[in-house]
Amino acid sequence: MSGTILLTGGAGYIGSHTYVALKRAGYEVVILDNFANARDDVPDRLEVITGAPVTLHRADVLDKAAVAEVFRAHKIDAVVHFAAKKAVGESQKIPLEYIETNCTGLVNLLMAMRDAGVFKIVFSSSATVYAETEDWPIPESAPLGYASTYALTKLMGEQIITQAAGSDDRWRHGILRYFNPAGAHDSALIGEDPQDIPNNLMPYIAKVAVGELPELNIFGNDYPTPDGTGVRDYIHVMDLAEGHVKSLDALMAGGDSHIVNLGTGKGYSVMDMLASYSRACGRDLPYKVTPRRAGDLACYYGDPSKARALLGWEVARDLDDMCQTSWNWISRRSNMRAG
Ligand code: UFG
């Protein structure tokens, strides 16, 4: 496919991997990022991976003039929108900032798109928009709900887009609800790199593996799951990135708006993840079992059959690939810092 894509949040974890997948698919890409949660050297690394210069606008989605300027400077054909705040715990502490960035930022973007005559958008949503359920795998038709301000902003984002689309039939959207992204690009040049103590499982294990944290705390081993630890639908970040390309390809080819899950349809436990990561880094990683984390579900995984049928998208990588690429990335990153 060809065309010029505005990629907001393109220096972040999922955004940077999606940049690589979009370039490989033949798109021109313009990144807009404020680097609030991205390292400054990500564009240089993207240049090494793709062998081509990166076009970057360093700006915030809340800056309406800066967003409009991007559409004046480039003939944009479609937008893939990642730029957002994403920490569930933090969203409970500063809800208004989350609503401002994730919802007002989206509205700014949609207005700038409309004013520039651009009507195709792929939106980064989350499986967190599903109401709590014990009915797995979760299809797109499952009841929606929210248990955090972060989840609320993703649910509102979906509704803002569909509401705008109802007013003008030129709009086409791909809303992608993803499960638990993990892993890194094969080059080990980009990956997840949290600056604080991670909340999520894989980046936490990665920091244990490189010795930056002493041991993994397993939040409960008395859940009704095969080994008692929580089960999630971990998906390789490059599979996720390729899902965005498939969604965009469909819109660019004149396809209809869609809402799809991007998950594997398989659940892995905390112990599965720890065992796979231990194989990847070549040693048994230390852990202790602690009480359950408030708000955690025993099990959560998606039904990816709609994405397969509609977009021809399927995952190509497994848990060992996620752990191996994460280890390759984090061990190299950690050596680079030390040296
Ligand atoms: N876990 C641990 N120890 C840790 C971190 C996590 O045992 O240090 C366990 C959790 O209890 C859970 C599993 O690992 O069983 C996965 O936890 P994560 O925090 O990695 O992921 P969650 O499924 O809890 O959260 C993810 C996203 C959120 C999203 C949520 C609901 O990170 O953004 O799914 O969709 F809101």
Short mmCIF file of C-alpha atoms and ligand atoms in Angstrom, two decimals:
data_model
loop_
_atom_site.label_atom_id
_atom_site.label_comp_id
_atom_site.label_asym_id
_atom_site.label_seq_id
_atom_site.Cartn_x
_atom_site.Cartn_y
_atom_site.Cartn_z
CA MET A 1 0.00 0.00 0.00
CA SER A 2 1.11 3.58 -0.43
CA GLY A 3 0.15 6.84 1.23
CA THR A 4 1.41 9.17 3.94
CA ILE A 5 0.41 8.30 7.47
CA LEU A 6 0.48 10.58 10.49
CA LEU A 7 1.60 8.40 13.41
CA THR A 8 0.94 10.12 16.74
CA GLY A 9 2.93 8.70 19.63
CA GLY A 10 5.27 7.14 17.08
CA ALA A 11 8.30 7.29 19.39
CA GLY A 12 6.59 5.29 22.14
CA TYR A 13 6.64 1.55 22.73
CA ILE A 14 3.87 0.33 20.43
CA GLY A 15 4.11 3.40 18.17
CA SER A 16 7.78 2.84 17.33
CA HIS A 17 7.17 -0.80 16.42
CA THR A 18 4.20 0.24 14.30
CA TYR A 19 6.45 2.79 12.55
CA VAL A 20 8.71 -0.06 11.45
CA ALA A 21 5.77 -2.19 10.28
CA LEU A 22 4.22 0.72 8.34
CA LYS A 23 7.50 1.54 6.59
CA ARG A 24 8.00 -2.12 5.71
CA ALA A 25 4.50 -2.18 4.22
CA GLY A 26 5.41 0.72 1.93
CA TYR A 27 3.85 3.72 3.69
CA GLU A 28 5.45 7.11 4.19
CA VAL A 29 5.19 8.01 7.87
CA VAL A 30 5.22 11.33 9.73
CA ILE A 31 5.64 11.03 13.51
CA LEU A 32 4.08 13.46 15.98
CA ASP A 33 5.28 12.86 19.54
CA ASN A 34 5.91 15.03 22.61
CA PHE A 35 8.42 12.50 24.07
CA ALA A 36 6.63 12.58 27.43
CA ASN A 37 7.07 8.79 27.62
CA ALA A 38 9.65 8.10 24.94
CA ARG A 39 13.42 8.22 24.78
CA ASP A 40 15.01 10.95 22.66
CA ASP A 41 17.11 8.49 20.68
CA VAL A 42 14.15 6.46 19.34
CA PRO A 43 14.04 8.35 15.97
CA ASP A 44 17.77 7.63 15.42
CA ARG A 45 17.13 3.97 16.14
CA LEU A 46 14.19 3.90 13.73
CA GLU A 47 16.51 5.32 11.07
CA VAL A 48 18.99 2.50 11.68
CA ILE A 49 16.25 -0.15 11.45
CA THR A 50 14.55 1.26 8.35
CA GLY A 51 17.61 2.75 6.63
CA ALA A 52 15.72 5.98 5.92
CA PRO A 53 15.39 9.37 7.62
CA VAL A 54 12.53 9.87 10.07
CA THR A 55 10.13 12.79 9.62
CA LEU A 56 9.32 14.04 13.09
CA HIS A 57 7.17 16.78 14.60
CA ARG A 58 7.97 17.21 18.28
CA ALA A 59 4.59 18.39 19.56
CA ASP A 60 1.72 17.62 21.90
CA VAL A 61 -1.72 16.59 20.69
CA LEU A 62 -3.10 19.25 23.03
CA ASP A 63 -1.37 21.93 20.94
CA LYS A 64 -4.05 22.57 18.31
CA ALA A 65 -1.88 24.89 16.22
CA ALA A 66 0.98 22.38 16.11
CA VAL A 67 -1.37 19.55 15.09
CA ALA A 68 -2.91 21.70 12.33
CA GLU A 69 0.61 22.62 11.15
CA VAL A 70 1.44 18.94 10.54
CA PHE A 71 -1.52 18.67 8.16
CA ARG A 72 -0.39 21.86 6.38
CA ALA A 73 3.20 20.63 6.06
CA HIS A 74 2.34 17.16 4.69
CA LYS A 75 -0.35 15.68 2.51
CA ILE A 76 -1.61 13.17 5.05
CA ASP A 77 -3.83 10.30 3.83
CA ALA A 78 -4.66 8.66 7.16
CA VAL A 79 -3.81 8.77 10.87
CA VAL A 80 -2.73 6.05 13.29
CA HIS A 81 -3.29 7.49 16.76
CA PHE A 82 -1.31 6.28 19.77
CA ALA A 83 -0.40 9.49 21.60
CA ALA A 84 -1.99 9.05 25.03
CA LYS A 85 -1.31 8.45 28.69
CA LYS A 86 -1.49 4.77 29.58
CA ALA A 87 -0.82 3.96 33.24
CA VAL A 88 -3.92 2.61 34.95
CA GLY A 89 -2.76 3.47 38.51
CA GLU A 90 -1.69 7.00 37.58
CA SER A 91 -5.03 7.57 35.84
CA GLN A 92 -6.77 7.14 39.20
CA LYS A 93 -4.56 9.84 40.74
CA ILE A 94 -4.73 12.44 37.96
CA PRO A 95 -7.99 11.66 36.13
CA LEU A 96 -8.40 15.09 34.59
CA GLU A 97 -4.96 14.98 32.98
CA TYR A 98 -5.85 11.58 31.52
CA ILE A 99 -9.15 12.84 30.16
CA GLU A 100 -7.46 15.96 28.79
CA THR A 101 -4.68 14.15 26.91
CA ASN A 102 -6.62 11.08 25.83
CA CYS A 103 -9.98 12.69 25.00
CA THR A 104 -9.29 16.38 24.30
CA GLY A 105 -6.15 15.36 22.40
CA LEU A 106 -8.24 13.01 20.27
CA VAL A 107 -10.86 15.70 19.61
CA ASN A 108 -8.12 18.14 18.54
CA LEU A 109 -6.76 15.55 16.17
CA LEU A 110 -10.16 14.70 14.68
CA MET A 111 -10.91 18.39 14.11
CA ALA A 112 -7.55 18.95 12.42
CA MET A 113 -8.19 15.87 10.27
CA ARG A 114 -11.65 17.06 9.27
CA ASP A 115 -10.34 20.55 8.47
CA ALA A 116 -7.63 19.01 6.29
CA GLY A 117 -10.06 16.62 4.58
CA VAL A 118 -8.51 13.47 6.15
CA PHE A 119 -11.11 10.96 7.31
CA LYS A 120 -9.32 7.67 7.99
CA ILE A 121 -8.13 6.85 11.50
CA VAL A 122 -6.79 3.77 13.24
CA PHE A 123 -7.27 4.16 16.99
CA SER A 124 -5.33 2.53 19.78
CA SER A 125 -7.98 1.21 22.14
CA SER A 126 -7.66 -1.47 24.79
CA ALA A 127 -9.29 -4.64 26.02
CA THR A 128 -9.76 -2.71 29.23
CA VAL A 129 -12.98 -1.31 27.67
CA TYR A 130 -14.71 -4.66 28.33
CA ALA A 131 -16.81 -4.99 31.46
CA GLU A 132 -15.51 -7.54 33.95
CA THR A 133 -16.45 -10.98 32.67
CA GLU A 134 -15.79 -14.64 33.28
CA ASP A 135 -16.77 -15.57 29.78
CA TRP A 136 -13.53 -16.08 27.82
CA PRO A 137 -12.38 -15.68 25.14
CA ILE A 138 -13.89 -12.19 24.97
CA PRO A 139 -15.54 -11.26 21.63
CA GLU A 140 -15.99 -7.65 20.44
CA SER A 141 -19.71 -7.93 21.18
CA ALA A 142 -19.09 -8.43 24.92
CA PRO A 143 -20.57 -5.80 27.29
CA LEU A 144 -18.42 -2.70 27.79
CA GLY A 145 -17.52 -0.96 31.01
CA TYR A 146 -14.64 0.66 32.82
CA ALA A 147 -12.83 0.16 36.09
CA SER A 148 -10.29 3.00 35.83
CA THR A 149 -10.05 6.50 34.40
CA TYR A 150 -7.65 5.11 31.81
CA ALA A 151 -10.29 2.61 30.68
CA LEU A 152 -12.91 5.37 30.67
CA THR A 153 -10.75 7.50 28.34
CA LYS A 154 -10.36 4.60 25.90
CA LEU A 155 -14.09 3.91 25.96
CA MET A 156 -14.80 7.62 25.46
CA GLY A 157 -12.24 7.71 22.65
CA GLU A 158 -14.11 4.95 20.83
CA GLN A 159 -17.39 6.79 21.33
CA ILE A 160 -15.97 10.16 20.22
CA ILE A 161 -14.78 8.57 16.98
CA THR A 162 -18.01 6.71 16.26
CA GLN A 163 -20.06 9.80 17.13
CA ALA A 164 -18.02 11.96 14.73
CA ALA A 165 -18.35 9.27 12.07
CA GLY A 166 -22.13 9.39 12.41
CA SER A 167 -22.12 13.03 11.30
CA ASP A 168 -20.21 12.60 8.04
CA ASP A 169 -20.08 9.41 6.02
CA ARG A 170 -16.55 10.10 4.79
CA TRP A 171 -15.14 8.94 8.15
CA ARG A 172 -13.65 5.44 8.31
CA HIS A 173 -12.13 4.08 11.51
CA GLY A 174 -10.31 1.01 12.69
CA ILE A 175 -10.70 0.71 16.47
CA LEU A 176 -8.23 -1.85 17.82
CA ARG A 177 -8.72 -3.30 21.29
CA TYR A 178 -5.54 -4.88 22.40
CA PHE A 179 -4.70 -7.25 25.13
CA ASN A 180 -1.25 -7.39 26.83
CA PRO A 181 1.56 -6.24 24.49
CA ALA A 182 4.99 -7.75 25.17
CA GLY A 183 8.36 -8.29 23.51
CA ALA A 184 10.49 -6.12 21.25
CA HIS A 185 11.72 -5.73 17.69
CA ASP A 186 14.20 -8.38 16.45
CA SER A 187 16.91 -5.74 16.02
CA ALA A 188 16.97 -5.16 19.82
CA LEU A 189 17.15 -1.43 19.00
CA ILE A 190 13.65 -0.56 20.24
CA GLY A 191 11.50 -2.00 23.00
CA GLU A 192 9.63 -1.16 26.18
CA ASP A 193 11.76 0.96 28.46
CA PRO A 194 9.83 2.17 31.51
CA GLN A 195 11.62 4.89 33.43
CA ASP A 196 10.09 3.98 36.82
CA ILE A 197 9.38 0.67 38.56
CA PRO A 198 7.10 -1.11 36.06
CA ASN A 199 3.54 -2.04 36.96
CA ASN A 200 3.18 -4.61 34.23
CA LEU A 201 4.50 -8.13 34.34
CA MET A 202 6.91 -8.39 31.42
CA PRO A 203 8.84 -5.14 31.98
CA TYR A 204 9.07 -6.06 35.67
CA ILE A 205 10.51 -9.51 34.89
CA ALA A 206 12.89 -7.86 32.39
CA LYS A 207 14.26 -5.62 35.16
CA VAL A 208 14.69 -8.64 37.45
CA ALA A 209 16.53 -10.44 34.63
CA VAL A 210 19.05 -7.58 34.21
CA GLY A 211 19.47 -7.25 37.97
CA GLU A 212 17.82 -3.85 38.36
CA LEU A 213 15.13 -5.33 40.63
CA PRO A 214 15.79 -8.17 43.12
CA GLU A 215 12.86 -10.49 42.46
CA LEU A 216 9.42 -10.75 40.92
CA ASN A 217 6.45 -10.41 43.22
CA ILE A 218 3.79 -12.82 42.02
CA PHE A 219 0.49 -11.26 42.94
CA GLY A 220 -1.33 -14.34 44.22
CA ASN A 221 -1.09 -18.05 43.38
CA ASP A 222 -4.54 -19.07 44.59
CA TYR A 223 -6.58 -18.03 41.55
CA PRO A 224 -8.83 -20.64 39.89
CA THR A 225 -6.33 -21.12 37.04
CA PRO A 226 -4.22 -24.22 36.19
CA ASP A 227 -1.20 -23.10 38.28
CA GLY A 228 -3.02 -20.61 40.51
CA THR A 229 -1.42 -17.47 38.99
CA GLY A 230 -3.16 -14.87 36.80
CA VAL A 231 -3.69 -15.69 33.13
CA ARG A 232 -3.46 -13.03 30.38
CA ASP A 233 -3.43 -12.78 26.59
CA TYR A 234 0.14 -11.62 25.89
CA ILE A 235 0.69 -10.52 22.31
CA HIS A 236 4.01 -9.80 20.61
CA VAL A 237 4.34 -6.08 19.94
CA MET A 238 5.32 -6.76 16.29
CA ASP A 239 2.16 -8.86 15.78
CA LEU A 240 0.24 -5.94 17.27
CA ALA A 241 2.07 -3.48 14.99
CA GLU A 242 1.22 -5.62 11.96
CA GLY A 243 -2.43 -5.62 13.10
CA HIS A 244 -2.39 -1.82 12.78
CA VAL A 245 -1.02 -2.12 9.25
CA LYS A 246 -3.77 -4.59 8.32
CA SER A 247 -6.45 -2.30 9.73
CA LEU A 248 -5.01 0.66 7.84
CA ASP A 249 -4.64 -1.36 4.63
CA ALA A 250 -8.34 -2.22 4.85
CA LEU A 251 -9.35 1.44 5.28
CA MET A 252 -6.99 2.58 2.49
CA ALA A 253 -8.50 -0.05 0.16
CA GLY A 254 -11.95 1.46 0.77
CA GLY A 255 -13.01 -1.02 3.43
CA ASP A 256 -15.56 -0.30 6.12
CA SER A 257 -14.98 0.91 9.64
CA HIS A 258 -14.29 -1.87 12.10
CA ILE A 259 -13.76 -2.60 15.77
CA VAL A 260 -11.55 -5.63 16.41
CA ASN A 261 -9.63 -7.37 19.17
CA LEU A 262 -5.91 -7.81 18.71
CA GLY A 263 -5.00 -10.72 20.94
CA THR A 264 -3.82 -14.28 20.48
CA GLY A 265 -6.85 -16.09 21.86
CA LYS A 266 -4.50 -17.91 24.24
CA GLY A 267 -3.88 -17.33 27.91
CA TYR A 268 -0.52 -17.63 29.64
CA SER A 269 0.00 -17.56 33.40
CA VAL A 270 2.53 -15.55 35.39
CA MET A 271 4.46 -18.80 35.95
CA ASP A 272 4.42 -19.54 32.17
CA MET A 273 5.88 -16.09 31.55
CA LEU A 274 8.54 -16.51 34.24
CA ALA A 275 9.57 -19.93 32.89
CA SER A 276 9.79 -18.62 29.32
CA TYR A 277 11.82 -15.56 30.40
CA SER A 278 14.15 -17.77 32.45
CA ARG A 279 14.81 -19.83 29.31
CA ALA A 280 15.45 -16.65 27.33
CA CYS A 281 17.99 -15.19 29.76
CA GLY A 282 19.53 -18.52 30.71
CA ARG A 283 18.93 -18.55 34.47
CA ASP A 284 16.11 -19.19 36.93
CA LEU A 285 14.72 -15.84 37.94
CA PRO A 286 13.98 -15.19 41.63
CA TYR A 287 10.40 -14.63 42.77
CA LYS A 288 8.19 -14.61 45.81
CA VAL A 289 4.44 -15.01 46.09
CA THR A 290 2.68 -12.01 47.61
CA PRO A 291 -1.03 -11.29 48.20
CA ARG A 292 -3.30 -10.62 45.21
CA ARG A 293 -3.20 -7.12 43.67
CA ALA A 294 -6.49 -5.27 44.18
CA GLY A 295 -8.64 -5.21 41.06
CA ASP A 296 -6.84 -8.07 39.26
CA LEU A 297 -8.86 -10.70 37.42
CA ALA A 298 -7.95 -14.38 37.44
CA CYS A 299 -8.08 -14.73 33.70
CA TYR A 300 -8.49 -12.47 30.67
CA TYR A 301 -8.03 -13.32 27.02
CA GLY A 302 -9.59 -12.25 23.75
CA ASP A 303 -11.23 -13.84 20.76
CA PRO A 304 -9.20 -12.75 17.70
CA SER A 305 -11.41 -14.47 15.10
CA LYS A 306 -13.00 -11.23 13.85
CA ALA A 307 -9.60 -9.67 13.05
CA ARG A 308 -8.65 -12.86 11.21
CA ALA A 309 -11.85 -12.96 9.15
CA LEU A 310 -12.08 -9.23 8.45
CA LEU A 311 -8.44 -8.18 8.11
CA GLY A 312 -6.64 -11.45 7.39
CA TRP A 313 -4.52 -10.81 10.48
CA GLU A 314 -3.02 -13.59 12.57
CA VAL A 315 -0.27 -13.67 15.15
CA ALA A 316 3.01 -15.18 13.97
CA ARG A 317 4.98 -15.15 17.26
CA ASP A 318 4.62 -17.01 20.57
CA LEU A 319 5.47 -16.38 24.23
CA ASP A 320 9.07 -17.57 23.80
CA ASP A 321 9.52 -15.02 20.97
CA MET A 322 8.15 -12.29 23.24
CA CYS A 323 10.52 -13.19 26.08
CA GLN A 324 13.58 -13.72 23.85
CA THR A 325 13.18 -10.41 22.02
CA SER A 326 12.47 -8.59 25.31
CA TRP A 327 15.64 -10.09 26.82
CA ASN A 328 17.73 -9.26 23.73
CA TRP A 329 16.51 -5.67 23.92
CA ILE A 330 16.73 -5.10 27.67
CA SER A 331 20.12 -6.81 28.15
CA ARG A 332 21.61 -4.78 25.33
CA ARG A 333 20.02 -1.57 26.60
CA SER A 334 21.29 -2.25 30.08
CA ASN A 335 24.86 -2.98 28.83
CA MET A 336 24.77 0.21 26.78
CA ARG A 337 23.85 2.21 29.88
CA ALA A 338 26.54 0.56 31.97
CA GLY A 339 29.16 1.12 29.30
N1 UFG B 1 1.64 -9.53 37.88
C1 UFG B 1 2.44 -10.05 38.89
N2 UFG B 1 3.48 -9.30 39.32
C2 UFG B 1 3.80 -8.07 38.81
C3 UFG B 1 2.96 -7.55 37.77
C4 UFG B 1 1.89 -8.31 37.34
O1 UFG B 1 2.21 -11.15 39.40
O2 UFG B 1 4.77 -7.43 39.26
C5 UFG B 1 0.53 -10.36 37.37
C6 UFG B 1 -0.85 -9.71 37.54
O3 UFG B 1 -1.40 -10.04 38.80
C7 UFG B 1 -1.61 -10.32 36.37
C8 UFG B 1 -0.53 -10.49 35.29
O4 UFG B 1 0.71 -10.48 35.98
O5 UFG B 1 -2.10 -11.60 36.69
C9 UFG B 1 -0.53 -9.37 34.25
O6 UFG B 1 -0.45 -8.10 34.91
P1 UFG B 1 -0.12 -6.78 34.08
O7 UFG B 1 -0.08 -5.65 35.08
O8 UFG B 1 1.07 -6.98 33.21
O9 UFG B 1 -1.36 -6.64 33.09
P2 UFG B 1 -2.91 -6.45 33.39
O10 UFG B 1 -3.60 -7.52 32.61
O11 UFG B 1 -3.22 -6.35 34.83
O12 UFG B 1 -3.14 -4.99 32.79
C10 UFG B 1 -3.28 -4.88 31.40
C11 UFG B 1 -2.81 -3.52 30.91
C12 UFG B 1 -3.69 -2.42 31.37
C13 UFG B 1 -5.13 -2.74 31.11
C14 UFG B 1 -5.47 -4.08 31.70
C15 UFG B 1 -6.88 -4.51 31.45
O13 UFG B 1 -1.50 -3.27 31.33
O14 UFG B 1 -3.35 -1.25 30.66
O15 UFG B 1 -4.62 -5.05 31.13
O16 UFG B 1 -7.06 -4.75 30.09
F1 UFG B 1 -5.93 -1.80 31.67
#
